[in-house]
Amino acid sequence: MNLKEAGIGEGISEVIVTTKSASGEPDAAPIGIITVAEDENKHFVKLYEGSKTLSNVMETNKLAANVTDDAVLFVKAAFERLNETHFSLFSGFPMLKEAKSWIIFDSVFIEKRSESGNFIFQLTPITVKINRKEVKAINRGLNAVIEAAILATRYALIEDNREKEEIKKLIGLYVGIVEKCGGRREKEALRILHDKTSLQI
Ligand SMILES: Cc1cc2nc3c(=O)[nH]c(=O)nc-3n(C[C@H](O)[C@H](O)[C@H](O)COP(=O)(O)O)c2cc1C
């Protein structure tokens, strides 16, 4: 199964991963799908310890990658619980209604990296759905929101004050790019990032 048509290509594709717990509760979080070799279906995820996504994947051996370029969804999924209205079900599995495409993967635990504590899973695509095919030029504001959001999730986890200062500086640079190049959704995403974190964005 080639996932290029659904938007997952070689390298790391930033998507919103939806999962469910053994008791059926849905969750959504931005996660990078790592594709080593497109043609050979070599897809992986690296999940940080402590996330709901990790515990759900451990419980169900399944995740869905939802492809979207909505900056607000990325920030909300990272910093708050998406409410039920964002989800629809496919064979009982939660997807994002707004996804341009989604792929359901079976996951197999490969290893826990001792140095980082990350859990690596290999993914096998089971079902693919393409809802909308849209052509869109690169928007630096969107890219900058994604970078700022990744840094903000990291900021929340680390304790080293020097690293925290570095992250703040970098986020400041990305905020400038969002203000210059972003559209309404990107600017709203920044506002949410400001409200949900202790960062002065
Ligand atoms: C763009 C982006 C990409 C991310 N990629 C990953 C990733 O590959 N693995 C991971 O464990 N967390 C990743 N994160 C952090 C999680 O999304 C974040 O910790 C989230 O709060 C986890 O939510 P959960 O507890 O609902 O799973 C990423 C965050 C952002 C903004």
mmCIF file of C-alpha atoms and ligand atoms in Angstrom:
data_model
loop_
_atom_site.group_PDB
_atom_site.id
_atom_site.type_symbol
_atom_site.label_atom_id
_atom_site.label_comp_id
_atom_site.label_asym_id
_atom_site.label_seq_id
_atom_site.Cartn_x
_atom_site.Cartn_y
_atom_site.Cartn_z
ATOM 1 C CA MET A 1 0.000 0.000 0.000
ATOM 2 C CA ASN A 2 1.599 3.310 -1.071
ATOM 3 C CA LEU A 3 0.594 6.174 1.184
ATOM 4 C CA LYS A 4 1.883 9.042 -0.998
ATOM 5 C CA GLU A 5 -1.603 9.749 -2.370
ATOM 6 C CA ALA A 6 -2.863 10.114 1.194
ATOM 7 C CA GLY A 7 -0.086 12.603 1.992
ATOM 8 C CA ILE A 8 2.452 10.427 3.825
ATOM 9 C CA GLY A 9 5.823 10.547 2.073
ATOM 10 C CA GLU A 10 9.446 9.796 2.869
ATOM 11 C CA GLY A 11 10.843 11.524 5.958
ATOM 12 C CA ILE A 12 8.743 12.621 8.922
ATOM 13 C CA SER A 13 5.109 13.535 8.236
ATOM 14 C CA GLU A 14 3.495 15.587 10.997
ATOM 15 C CA VAL A 15 -0.079 14.359 11.453
ATOM 16 C CA ILE A 16 -2.643 14.162 14.186
ATOM 17 C CA VAL A 17 -2.698 10.648 15.517
ATOM 18 C CA THR A 18 -6.000 9.400 16.878
ATOM 19 C CA THR A 19 -6.191 6.397 19.182
ATOM 20 C CA LYS A 20 -8.617 4.840 21.602
ATOM 21 C CA SER A 21 -8.158 3.247 24.990
ATOM 22 C CA ALA A 22 -9.197 -0.346 25.694
ATOM 23 C CA SER A 23 -12.412 1.074 27.167
ATOM 24 C CA GLY A 24 -13.072 3.015 23.923
ATOM 25 C CA GLU A 25 -12.158 6.581 24.921
ATOM 26 C CA PRO A 26 -10.743 8.564 21.965
ATOM 27 C CA ASP A 27 -7.574 10.661 22.060
ATOM 28 C CA ALA A 28 -5.775 12.884 19.559
ATOM 29 C CA ALA A 29 -2.194 14.209 19.545
ATOM 30 C CA PRO A 30 0.241 15.572 16.950
ATOM 31 C CA ILE A 31 2.806 12.872 16.160
ATOM 32 C CA GLY A 32 5.428 12.409 13.433
ATOM 33 C CA ILE A 33 5.021 9.380 11.167
ATOM 34 C CA ILE A 34 8.536 8.309 10.184
ATOM 35 C CA THR A 35 8.747 6.820 6.691
ATOM 36 C CA VAL A 36 12.078 5.242 5.898
ATOM 37 C CA ALA A 37 11.289 3.688 2.529
ATOM 38 C CA GLU A 38 7.990 4.587 0.856
ATOM 39 C CA ASP A 39 7.914 1.669 -1.521
ATOM 40 C CA GLU A 40 8.605 -0.917 1.137
ATOM 41 C CA ASN A 41 6.037 0.427 3.569
ATOM 42 C CA LYS A 42 8.575 1.092 6.285
ATOM 43 C CA HIS A 43 6.670 3.354 8.638
ATOM 44 C CA PHE A 44 7.412 3.968 12.319
ATOM 45 C CA VAL A 45 6.423 6.167 15.249
ATOM 46 C CA LYS A 46 8.502 7.217 18.214
ATOM 47 C CA LEU A 47 6.306 7.789 21.250
ATOM 48 C CA TYR A 48 7.420 9.633 24.363
ATOM 49 C CA GLU A 49 6.778 8.047 27.721
ATOM 50 C CA GLY A 50 3.766 9.336 29.646
ATOM 51 C CA SER A 51 1.462 10.233 26.740
ATOM 52 C CA LYS A 52 -2.083 8.962 26.358
ATOM 53 C CA THR A 53 -1.179 8.020 22.772
ATOM 54 C CA LEU A 54 1.501 5.635 24.042
ATOM 55 C CA SER A 55 -0.769 3.936 26.574
ATOM 56 C CA ASN A 56 -3.567 3.606 23.986
ATOM 57 C CA VAL A 57 -1.226 2.123 21.370
ATOM 58 C CA MET A 58 0.073 -0.308 23.994
ATOM 59 C CA GLU A 59 -3.509 -1.334 24.760
ATOM 60 C CA THR A 60 -4.969 -1.628 21.231
ATOM 61 C CA ASN A 61 -1.961 -2.002 18.843
ATOM 62 C CA LYS A 62 -3.602 0.492 16.520
ATOM 63 C CA LEU A 63 -3.462 4.154 15.562
ATOM 64 C CA ALA A 64 -4.821 6.389 12.816
ATOM 65 C CA ALA A 65 -2.781 9.110 11.116
ATOM 66 C CA ASN A 66 -5.011 12.070 10.227
ATOM 67 C CA VAL A 67 -3.561 14.391 7.596
ATOM 68 C CA THR A 68 -4.481 18.037 8.091
ATOM 69 C CA ASP A 69 -2.905 21.457 7.673
ATOM 70 C CA ASP A 70 -5.135 23.116 10.253
ATOM 71 C CA ALA A 71 -2.772 24.893 12.675
ATOM 72 C CA VAL A 72 -5.526 25.246 15.306
ATOM 73 C CA LEU A 73 -6.176 21.494 15.366
ATOM 74 C CA PHE A 74 -2.463 20.800 15.858
ATOM 75 C CA VAL A 75 -2.174 23.142 18.824
ATOM 76 C CA LYS A 76 -5.467 22.030 20.396
ATOM 77 C CA ALA A 77 -4.589 18.344 20.033
ATOM 78 C CA ALA A 78 -1.191 19.007 21.660
ATOM 79 C CA PHE A 79 -2.397 21.057 24.634
ATOM 80 C CA GLU A 80 -6.010 20.123 25.344
ATOM 81 C CA ARG A 81 -8.422 17.219 24.973
ATOM 82 C CA LEU A 82 -10.243 17.454 21.666
ATOM 83 C CA ASN A 83 -13.952 17.267 22.391
ATOM 84 C CA GLU A 84 -16.196 14.554 20.933
ATOM 85 C CA THR A 85 -17.457 16.795 18.097
ATOM 86 C CA HIS A 86 -14.042 16.537 16.374
ATOM 87 C CA PHE A 87 -14.231 12.739 16.053
ATOM 88 C CA SER A 88 -16.087 10.387 13.741
ATOM 89 C CA LEU A 89 -15.903 6.614 13.913
ATOM 90 C CA PHE A 90 -14.745 4.146 11.266
ATOM 91 C CA SER A 91 -15.398 0.550 12.337
ATOM 92 C CA GLY A 92 -15.439 1.805 15.913
ATOM 93 C CA PHE A 93 -12.077 3.604 15.599
ATOM 94 C CA PRO A 94 -11.877 7.395 16.113
ATOM 95 C CA MET A 95 -10.835 9.657 13.212
ATOM 96 C CA LEU A 96 -10.809 13.406 12.833
ATOM 97 C CA LYS A 97 -13.829 14.636 10.876
ATOM 98 C CA GLU A 98 -11.686 17.398 9.398
ATOM 99 C CA ALA A 99 -8.884 15.122 8.137
ATOM 100 C CA LYS A 100 -8.009 15.514 4.450
ATOM 101 C CA SER A 101 -7.060 11.872 4.552
ATOM 102 C CA TRP A 102 -6.521 9.214 7.170
ATOM 103 C CA ILE A 103 -4.722 5.918 7.415
ATOM 104 C CA ILE A 104 -5.366 3.254 10.026
ATOM 105 C CA PHE A 105 -2.205 1.410 11.028
ATOM 106 C CA ASP A 106 -1.599 -1.736 13.007
ATOM 107 C CA SER A 107 1.368 -1.182 15.298
ATOM 108 C CA VAL A 108 4.003 -3.552 16.584
ATOM 109 C CA PHE A 109 6.262 -2.586 19.483
ATOM 110 C CA ILE A 110 9.920 -2.728 18.394
ATOM 111 C CA GLU A 111 12.020 -1.329 21.230
ATOM 112 C CA LYS A 112 12.352 1.114 24.061
ATOM 113 C CA ARG A 113 15.357 3.382 23.516
ATOM 114 C CA SER A 114 17.244 3.425 26.779
ATOM 115 C CA GLU A 115 18.941 6.808 26.245
ATOM 116 C CA SER A 116 15.733 8.768 25.457
ATOM 117 C CA GLY A 117 13.083 6.505 26.972
ATOM 118 C CA ASN A 118 11.132 6.660 23.673
ATOM 119 C CA PHE A 119 9.066 3.710 22.499
ATOM 120 C CA ILE A 120 9.443 2.738 18.829
ATOM 121 C CA PHE A 121 6.619 1.014 16.928
ATOM 122 C CA GLN A 122 6.541 -0.250 13.346
ATOM 123 C CA LEU A 123 3.339 0.554 11.484
ATOM 124 C CA THR A 124 1.482 -1.425 8.842
ATOM 125 C CA PRO A 125 -1.268 0.404 6.946
ATOM 126 C CA ILE A 126 -4.652 -1.343 7.025
ATOM 127 C CA THR A 127 -7.152 1.140 5.588
ATOM 128 C CA VAL A 128 -6.670 4.423 3.727
ATOM 129 C CA LYS A 129 -9.294 7.086 3.031
ATOM 130 C CA ILE A 130 -8.772 10.272 1.054
ATOM 131 C CA ASN A 131 -11.485 12.829 1.779
ATOM 132 C CA ARG A 132 -10.156 15.928 0.013
ATOM 133 C CA LYS A 133 -7.343 16.506 -2.434
ATOM 134 C CA GLU A 134 -6.218 20.113 -2.279
ATOM 135 C CA VAL A 135 -3.312 21.921 -3.793
ATOM 136 C CA LYS A 136 -1.725 24.391 -1.419
ATOM 137 C CA ALA A 137 1.432 26.472 -1.589
ATOM 138 C CA ILE A 138 3.845 26.373 1.316
ATOM 139 C CA ASN A 139 2.883 28.833 4.038
ATOM 140 C CA ARG A 140 5.800 29.725 6.303
ATOM 141 C CA GLY A 141 3.351 30.790 9.006
ATOM 142 C CA LEU A 142 1.922 27.255 9.198
ATOM 143 C CA ASN A 143 5.401 25.712 9.313
ATOM 144 C CA ALA A 144 6.390 28.170 12.035
ATOM 145 C CA VAL A 145 3.323 27.311 14.169
ATOM 146 C CA ILE A 146 4.229 23.622 13.953
ATOM 147 C CA GLU A 147 7.837 24.351 14.998
ATOM 148 C CA ALA A 148 6.668 26.570 17.864
ATOM 149 C CA ALA A 149 4.182 23.906 19.022
ATOM 150 C CA ILE A 150 6.847 21.175 19.055
ATOM 151 C CA LEU A 151 9.163 23.432 21.043
ATOM 152 C CA ALA A 152 6.357 24.295 23.456
ATOM 153 C CA THR A 153 5.646 20.600 24.157
ATOM 154 C CA ARG A 154 9.382 20.145 24.777
ATOM 155 C CA TYR A 155 9.500 23.240 27.014
ATOM 156 C CA ALA A 156 6.859 21.667 29.245
ATOM 157 C CA LEU A 157 8.984 18.527 29.723
ATOM 158 C CA ILE A 158 12.490 19.828 30.366
ATOM 159 C CA GLU A 159 13.941 21.267 33.544
ATOM 160 C CA ASP A 160 17.259 22.681 32.368
ATOM 161 C CA ASN A 161 16.931 26.491 32.589
ATOM 162 C CA ARG A 162 19.460 27.198 29.830
ATOM 163 C CA GLU A 163 17.620 24.933 27.422
ATOM 164 C CA LYS A 164 14.328 26.576 28.418
ATOM 165 C CA GLU A 165 15.795 30.018 27.585
ATOM 166 C CA GLU A 166 17.023 28.736 24.200
ATOM 167 C CA ILE A 167 13.568 27.362 23.440
ATOM 168 C CA LYS A 168 11.925 30.668 24.365
ATOM 169 C CA LYS A 169 14.262 32.520 21.991
ATOM 170 C CA LEU A 170 13.506 30.120 19.146
ATOM 171 C CA ILE A 171 9.769 30.345 19.761
ATOM 172 C CA GLY A 172 10.098 34.136 19.592
ATOM 173 C CA LEU A 173 11.594 33.784 16.093
ATOM 174 C CA TYR A 174 8.760 31.525 14.966
ATOM 175 C CA VAL A 175 6.142 33.891 16.402
ATOM 176 C CA GLY A 176 7.608 36.652 14.195
ATOM 177 C CA ILE A 177 7.218 34.433 11.117
ATOM 178 C CA VAL A 178 3.614 33.537 12.007
ATOM 179 C CA GLU A 179 2.770 37.214 12.433
ATOM 180 C CA LYS A 180 4.305 38.039 9.056
ATOM 181 C CA CYS A 181 3.250 35.029 6.961
ATOM 182 C CA GLY A 182 0.379 33.295 8.763
ATOM 183 C CA GLY A 183 -3.328 33.494 8.062
ATOM 184 C CA ARG A 184 -6.186 33.611 10.566
ATOM 185 C CA ARG A 185 -5.910 29.938 11.621
ATOM 186 C CA GLU A 186 -2.172 30.240 12.252
ATOM 187 C CA LYS A 187 -2.663 33.395 14.350
ATOM 188 C CA GLU A 188 -5.492 31.779 16.308
ATOM 189 C CA ALA A 189 -3.220 28.753 16.930
ATOM 190 C CA LEU A 190 -0.612 31.131 18.420
ATOM 191 C CA ARG A 191 -3.230 32.610 20.731
ATOM 192 C CA ILE A 192 -4.139 29.098 21.961
ATOM 193 C CA LEU A 193 -0.436 28.312 22.459
ATOM 194 C CA HIS A 194 -0.162 31.465 24.548
ATOM 195 C CA ASP A 195 -3.233 30.612 26.646
ATOM 196 C CA LYS A 196 -2.295 26.963 27.213
ATOM 197 C CA THR A 197 1.366 27.408 28.107
ATOM 198 C CA SER A 198 3.329 29.577 30.507
ATOM 199 C CA LEU A 199 5.245 30.953 27.517
ATOM 200 C CA GLN A 200 4.932 34.682 26.802
ATOM 201 C CA ILE A 201 3.954 34.318 23.159
HETATM 202 C C1 LIG B 1 4.027 18.861 15.536
HETATM 203 C C2 LIG B 1 4.218 17.982 16.739
HETATM 204 C C3 LIG B 1 4.792 16.728 16.573
HETATM 205 C C4 LIG B 1 4.944 15.863 17.662
HETATM 206 N N1 LIG B 1 5.495 14.623 17.465
HETATM 207 C C5 LIG B 1 5.543 13.731 18.491
HETATM 208 C C6 LIG B 1 6.032 12.403 18.281
HETATM 209 O O1 LIG B 1 6.453 12.022 17.180
HETATM 210 N N2 LIG B 1 5.995 11.540 19.343
HETATM 211 C C7 LIG B 1 5.501 11.918 20.575
HETATM 212 O O2 LIG B 1 5.467 11.073 21.475
HETATM 213 N N3 LIG B 1 5.056 13.181 20.798
HETATM 214 C C8 LIG B 1 5.058 14.094 19.791
HETATM 215 N N4 LIG B 1 4.603 15.363 20.014
HETATM 216 C C9 LIG B 1 4.162 15.743 21.377
HETATM 217 C C10 LIG B 1 2.745 15.245 21.680
HETATM 218 O O3 LIG B 1 1.829 15.638 20.687
HETATM 219 C C11 LIG B 1 2.295 15.839 23.024
HETATM 220 O O4 LIG B 1 3.132 15.352 24.040
HETATM 221 C C12 LIG B 1 0.839 15.538 23.345
HETATM 222 O O5 LIG B 1 0.444 16.337 24.440
HETATM 223 C C13 LIG B 1 0.558 14.077 23.686
HETATM 224 O O6 LIG B 1 -0.837 13.976 23.910
HETATM 225 P P1 LIG B 1 -1.554 12.652 24.470
HETATM 226 O O7 LIG B 1 -1.176 12.550 25.936
HETATM 227 O O8 LIG B 1 -3.018 12.931 24.253
HETATM 228 O O9 LIG B 1 -1.042 11.503 23.673
HETATM 229 C C14 LIG B 1 4.503 16.268 18.961
HETATM 230 C C15 LIG B 1 3.940 17.543 19.126
HETATM 231 C C16 LIG B 1 3.820 18.406 18.036
HETATM 232 C C17 LIG B 1 3.206 19.776 18.234
#
